[in-house]
Tab-separated table of C-alpha atoms and ligand atoms in Angstrom:
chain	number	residue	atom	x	y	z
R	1	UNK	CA	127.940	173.840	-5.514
R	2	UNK	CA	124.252	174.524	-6.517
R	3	UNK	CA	125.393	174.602	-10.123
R	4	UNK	CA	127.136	171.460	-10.355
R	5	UNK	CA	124.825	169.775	-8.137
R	6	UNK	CA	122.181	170.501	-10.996
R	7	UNK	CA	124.202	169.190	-13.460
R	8	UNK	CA	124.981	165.947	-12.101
R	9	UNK	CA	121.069	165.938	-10.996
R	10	UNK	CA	120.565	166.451	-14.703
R	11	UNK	CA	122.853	163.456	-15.865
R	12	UNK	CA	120.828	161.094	-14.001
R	13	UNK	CA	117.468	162.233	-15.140
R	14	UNK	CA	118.987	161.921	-18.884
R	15	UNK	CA	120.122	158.375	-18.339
R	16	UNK	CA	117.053	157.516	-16.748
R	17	UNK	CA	115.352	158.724	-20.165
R	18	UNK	CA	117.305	157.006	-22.113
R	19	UNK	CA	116.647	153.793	-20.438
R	20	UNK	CA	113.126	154.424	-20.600
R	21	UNK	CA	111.930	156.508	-17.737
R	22	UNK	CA	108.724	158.711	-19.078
R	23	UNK	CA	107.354	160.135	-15.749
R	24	UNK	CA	109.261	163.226	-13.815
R	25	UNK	CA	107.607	163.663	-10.822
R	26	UNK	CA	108.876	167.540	-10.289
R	27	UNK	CA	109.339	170.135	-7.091
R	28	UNK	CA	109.082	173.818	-6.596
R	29	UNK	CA	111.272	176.251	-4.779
R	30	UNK	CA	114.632	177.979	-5.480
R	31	UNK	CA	116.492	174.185	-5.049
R	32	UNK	CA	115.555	172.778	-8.363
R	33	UNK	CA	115.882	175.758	-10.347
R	34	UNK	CA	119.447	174.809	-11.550
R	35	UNK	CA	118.503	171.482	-12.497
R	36	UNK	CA	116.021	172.979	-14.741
R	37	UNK	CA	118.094	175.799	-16.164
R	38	UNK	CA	119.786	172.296	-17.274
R	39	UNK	CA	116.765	170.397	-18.369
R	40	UNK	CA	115.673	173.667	-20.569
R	41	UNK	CA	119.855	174.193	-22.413
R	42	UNK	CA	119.843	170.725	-23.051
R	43	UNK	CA	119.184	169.067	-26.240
R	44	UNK	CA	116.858	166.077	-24.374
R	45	UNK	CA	113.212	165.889	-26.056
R	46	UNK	CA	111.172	165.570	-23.122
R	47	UNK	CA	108.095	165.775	-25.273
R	48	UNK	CA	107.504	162.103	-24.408
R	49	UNK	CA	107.201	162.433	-20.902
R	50	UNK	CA	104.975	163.433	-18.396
R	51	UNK	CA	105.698	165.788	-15.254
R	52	UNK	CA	103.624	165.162	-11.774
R	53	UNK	CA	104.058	168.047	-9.302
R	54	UNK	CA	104.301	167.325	-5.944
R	55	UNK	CA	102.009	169.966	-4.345
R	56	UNK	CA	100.463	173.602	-4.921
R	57	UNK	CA	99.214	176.164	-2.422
R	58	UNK	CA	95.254	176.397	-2.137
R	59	UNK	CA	93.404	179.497	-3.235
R	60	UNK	CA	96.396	180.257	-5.930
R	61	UNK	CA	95.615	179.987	-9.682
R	62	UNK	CA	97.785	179.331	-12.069
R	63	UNK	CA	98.307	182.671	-13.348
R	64	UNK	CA	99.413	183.733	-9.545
R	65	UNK	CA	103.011	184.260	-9.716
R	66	UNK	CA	103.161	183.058	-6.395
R	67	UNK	CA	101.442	179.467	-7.402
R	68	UNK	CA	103.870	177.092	-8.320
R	69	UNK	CA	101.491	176.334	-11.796
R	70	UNK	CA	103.201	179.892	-12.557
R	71	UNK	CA	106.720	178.603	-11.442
R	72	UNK	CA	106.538	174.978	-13.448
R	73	UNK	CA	105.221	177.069	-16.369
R	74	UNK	CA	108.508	179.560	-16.949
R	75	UNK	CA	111.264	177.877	-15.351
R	76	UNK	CA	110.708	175.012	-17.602
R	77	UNK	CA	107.447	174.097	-19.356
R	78	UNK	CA	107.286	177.620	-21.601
R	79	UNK	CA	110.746	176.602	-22.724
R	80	UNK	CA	110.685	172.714	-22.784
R	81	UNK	CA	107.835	170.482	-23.709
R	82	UNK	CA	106.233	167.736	-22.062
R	83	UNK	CA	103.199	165.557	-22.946
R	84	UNK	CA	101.619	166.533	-20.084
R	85	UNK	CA	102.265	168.761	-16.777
R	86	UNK	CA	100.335	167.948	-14.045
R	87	UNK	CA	100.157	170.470	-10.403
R	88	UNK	CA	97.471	169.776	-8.193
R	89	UNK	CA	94.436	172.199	-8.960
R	90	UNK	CA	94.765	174.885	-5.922
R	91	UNK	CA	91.442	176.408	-6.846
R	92	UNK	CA	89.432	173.134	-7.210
R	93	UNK	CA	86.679	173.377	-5.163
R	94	UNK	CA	86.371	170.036	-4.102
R	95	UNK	CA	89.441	169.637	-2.724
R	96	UNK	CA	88.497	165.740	-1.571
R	97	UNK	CA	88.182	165.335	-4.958
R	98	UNK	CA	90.765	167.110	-6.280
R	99	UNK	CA	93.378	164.807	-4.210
R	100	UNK	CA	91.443	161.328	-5.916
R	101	UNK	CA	91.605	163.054	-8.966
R	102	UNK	CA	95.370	163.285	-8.720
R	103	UNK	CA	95.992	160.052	-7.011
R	104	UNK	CA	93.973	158.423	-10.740
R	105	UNK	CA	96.892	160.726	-12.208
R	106	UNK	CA	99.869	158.800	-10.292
R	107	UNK	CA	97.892	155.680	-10.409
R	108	UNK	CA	98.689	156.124	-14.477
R	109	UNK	CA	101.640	157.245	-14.745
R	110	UNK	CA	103.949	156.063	-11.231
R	111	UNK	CA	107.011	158.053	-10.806
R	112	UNK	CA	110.305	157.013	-12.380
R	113	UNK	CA	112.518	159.728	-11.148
R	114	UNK	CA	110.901	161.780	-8.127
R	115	UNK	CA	112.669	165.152	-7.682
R	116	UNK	CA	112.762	166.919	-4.374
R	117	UNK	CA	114.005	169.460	-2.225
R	118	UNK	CA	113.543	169.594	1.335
R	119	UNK	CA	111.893	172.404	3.932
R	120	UNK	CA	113.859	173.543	6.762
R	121	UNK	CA	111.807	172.075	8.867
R	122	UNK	CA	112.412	169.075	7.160
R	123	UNK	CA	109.123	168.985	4.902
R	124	UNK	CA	108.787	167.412	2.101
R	125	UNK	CA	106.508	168.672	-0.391
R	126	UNK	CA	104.074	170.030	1.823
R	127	UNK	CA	104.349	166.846	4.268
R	128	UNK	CA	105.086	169.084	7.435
R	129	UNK	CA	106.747	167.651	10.843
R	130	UNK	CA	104.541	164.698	12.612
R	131	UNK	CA	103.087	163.789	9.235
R	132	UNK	CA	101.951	160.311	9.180
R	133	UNK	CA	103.914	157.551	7.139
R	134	UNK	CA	100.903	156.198	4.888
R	135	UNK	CA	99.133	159.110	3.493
R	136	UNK	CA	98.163	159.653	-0.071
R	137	UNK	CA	97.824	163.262	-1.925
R	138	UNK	CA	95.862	165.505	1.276
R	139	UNK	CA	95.160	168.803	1.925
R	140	UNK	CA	97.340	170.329	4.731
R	141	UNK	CA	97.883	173.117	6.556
R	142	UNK	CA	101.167	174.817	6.330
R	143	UNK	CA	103.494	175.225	9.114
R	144	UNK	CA	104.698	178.761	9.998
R	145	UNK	CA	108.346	177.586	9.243
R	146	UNK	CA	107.151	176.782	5.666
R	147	UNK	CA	105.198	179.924	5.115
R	148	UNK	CA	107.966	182.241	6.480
R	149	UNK	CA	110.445	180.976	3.826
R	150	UNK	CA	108.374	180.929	1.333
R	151	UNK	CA	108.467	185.069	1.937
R	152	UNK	CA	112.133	184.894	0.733
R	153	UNK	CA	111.582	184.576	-2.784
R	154	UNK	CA	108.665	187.224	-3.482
R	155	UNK	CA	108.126	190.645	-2.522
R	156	UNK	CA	104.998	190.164	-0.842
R	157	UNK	CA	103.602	187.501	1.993
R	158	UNK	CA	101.881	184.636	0.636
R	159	UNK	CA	98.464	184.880	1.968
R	160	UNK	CA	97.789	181.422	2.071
R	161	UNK	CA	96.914	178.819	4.845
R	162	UNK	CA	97.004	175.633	3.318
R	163	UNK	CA	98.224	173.638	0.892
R	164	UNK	CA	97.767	170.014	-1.354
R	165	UNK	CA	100.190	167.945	-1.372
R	166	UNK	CA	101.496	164.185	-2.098
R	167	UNK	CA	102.156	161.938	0.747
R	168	UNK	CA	104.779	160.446	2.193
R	169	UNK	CA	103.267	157.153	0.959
R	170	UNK	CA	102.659	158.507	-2.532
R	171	UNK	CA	106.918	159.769	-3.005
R	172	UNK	CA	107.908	156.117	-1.465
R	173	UNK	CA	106.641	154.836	-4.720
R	174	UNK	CA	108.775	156.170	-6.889
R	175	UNK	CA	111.165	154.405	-8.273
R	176	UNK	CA	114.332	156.785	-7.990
R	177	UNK	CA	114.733	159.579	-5.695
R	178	UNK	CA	116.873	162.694	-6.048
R	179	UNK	CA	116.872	165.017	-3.251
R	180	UNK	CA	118.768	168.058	-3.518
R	181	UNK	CA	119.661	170.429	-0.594
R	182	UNK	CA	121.825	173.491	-0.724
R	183	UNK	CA	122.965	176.223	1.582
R	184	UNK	CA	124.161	176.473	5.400
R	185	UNK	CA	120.231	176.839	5.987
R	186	UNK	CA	119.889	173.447	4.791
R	187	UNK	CA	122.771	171.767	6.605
R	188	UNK	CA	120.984	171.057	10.150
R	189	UNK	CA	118.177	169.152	8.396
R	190	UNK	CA	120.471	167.875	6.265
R	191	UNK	CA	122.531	166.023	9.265
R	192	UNK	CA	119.293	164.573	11.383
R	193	UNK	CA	117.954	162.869	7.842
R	194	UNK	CA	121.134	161.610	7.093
R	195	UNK	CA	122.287	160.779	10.495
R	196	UNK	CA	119.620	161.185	12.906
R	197	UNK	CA	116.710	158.675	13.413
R	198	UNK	CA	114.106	157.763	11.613
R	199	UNK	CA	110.995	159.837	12.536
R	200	UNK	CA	107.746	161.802	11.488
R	201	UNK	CA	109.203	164.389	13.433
R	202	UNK	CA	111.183	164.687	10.347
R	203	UNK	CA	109.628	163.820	7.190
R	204	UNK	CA	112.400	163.955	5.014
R	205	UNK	CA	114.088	161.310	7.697
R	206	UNK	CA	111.213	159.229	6.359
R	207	UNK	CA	113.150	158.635	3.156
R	208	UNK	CA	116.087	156.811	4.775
R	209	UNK	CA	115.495	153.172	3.570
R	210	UNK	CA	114.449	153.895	0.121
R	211	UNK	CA	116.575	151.870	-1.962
R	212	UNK	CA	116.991	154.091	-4.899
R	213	UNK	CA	117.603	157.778	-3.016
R	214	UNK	CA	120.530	160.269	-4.176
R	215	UNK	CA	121.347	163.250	-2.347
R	216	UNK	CA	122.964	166.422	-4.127
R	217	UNK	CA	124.365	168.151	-1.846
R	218	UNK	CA	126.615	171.545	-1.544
R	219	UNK	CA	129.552	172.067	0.381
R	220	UNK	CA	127.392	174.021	2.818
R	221	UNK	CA	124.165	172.064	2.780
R	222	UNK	CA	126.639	168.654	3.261
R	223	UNK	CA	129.135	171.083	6.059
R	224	UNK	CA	127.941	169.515	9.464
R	225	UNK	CA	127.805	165.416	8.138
R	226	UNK	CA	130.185	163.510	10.397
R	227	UNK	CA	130.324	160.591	8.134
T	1	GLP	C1	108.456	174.689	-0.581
T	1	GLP	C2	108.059	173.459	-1.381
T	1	GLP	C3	109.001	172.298	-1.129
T	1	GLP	C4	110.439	172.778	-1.247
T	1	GLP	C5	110.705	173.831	-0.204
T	1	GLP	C6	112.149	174.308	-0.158
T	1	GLP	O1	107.928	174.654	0.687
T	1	GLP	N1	106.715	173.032	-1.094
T	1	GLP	O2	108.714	171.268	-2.059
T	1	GLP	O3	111.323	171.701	-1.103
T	1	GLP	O4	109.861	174.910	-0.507
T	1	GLP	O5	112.318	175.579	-0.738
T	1	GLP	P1	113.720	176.093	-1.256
T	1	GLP	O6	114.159	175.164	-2.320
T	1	GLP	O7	113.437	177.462	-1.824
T	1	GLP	O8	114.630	176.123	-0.104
């Protein structure tokens, strides 16, 4: 279940610490939150290390509970701290610049362990359906599927059009990959990345080959794998 998924997620990142690993490259939505109920019980000093988001809505400040600035901040950085916490500036007004900005970020610091969860519509990050294979941190505009969920966990609609996000290009190099999927919602998209070809139809299917990729998966989320 979601619970032990997070734990197990959890022992990983902790052994990757220990064996050196200093950048957590960190996701938003419901998925990861048991992971970092976890990260913030545990006894690991994660004051060495430094946290790269993987994307942010545009127009949303970090004081918006909807950004996910505000999310980072109290499911884990009020409680646990880092060296530094980087999420990509939604209100920057150069956007352009914003994205090089944040690219000179990863180019300091690559990912050790990239955390993600995965859209229903297979995104990752914000890297929606038909995304192309080699792109670096971009502006995007989000796909109804995306904004729809994201409904689910506040009481209001997220006004918001677009988002910034890293690429496809940018999560391939990390060095480890944890993607965690829970729920029956999850369990179509699920199947076609873990089964199905490999296609920008489905970004998360673009993940396939990477030789360092775990999946944590529920009993629902994991429910319609043949193999
Ligand atoms: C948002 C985030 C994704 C996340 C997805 C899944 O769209 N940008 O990074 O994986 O939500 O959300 P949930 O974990 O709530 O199902």
């Amino acid at each position: 279940d979601a619970e032990e998924g997070g734990k197990k997620a959890f022992e990983l990142i902790k052994e990757g610490i220990d064996n050196g690993a200093q950048v957590l490259g960190l996701a938003t939505g419901s998925t990861p939150e048991t992971l970092y109920q976890e990260m913030v019980k545990s006894d690991v000093d994660f004051s060495n290390c430094v946290s790269i988001n993987l994307d942010e809505y545009i127009g949303l400040s970090g004081d918006n509970d909807q950004s996910y600035r505000y999310f980072m901040n109290s499911h884990l950085f009020n409680d646990k701290p880092f060296k530094a916490t980087y999420v990509p500036n939604g209100k920057a007004e150069d956007l352009a610049a914003e994205c090089r900005h944040y690219e000179e970020i990863l180019a300091n610091h690559p990912i050790d362990i990239q955390i993600l969860g995965i859209g229903e519509n297979a995104h990752i990050g914000f890297n929606e359906p038909n995304v192309p294979l080699d792109t670096y941190c971009h502006v995007v505009g989000l796909d109804p599927v995306t904004k729809d969920v994201s409904i689910k966990d506040f009481d209001k609609a997220l006004d918001v059009k677009q988002g910034i996000s890293l690429g496809m290009k940018t999560i391939n190099e990390a060095d480890t990959i944890l993607l965690i999927a829970n729920d029956l919602r999850k369990s179509d998209i699920v199947k076609k990345t873990i089964e199905g070809e490999k296609t920008p139809k489905v970004p998360s299917s673009l993940l396939k080959d990477f030789p360092k990729l775990y999946f944590f998966l529920d009993e629902a989320a994991a429910s319609k794998l043949d193999k």
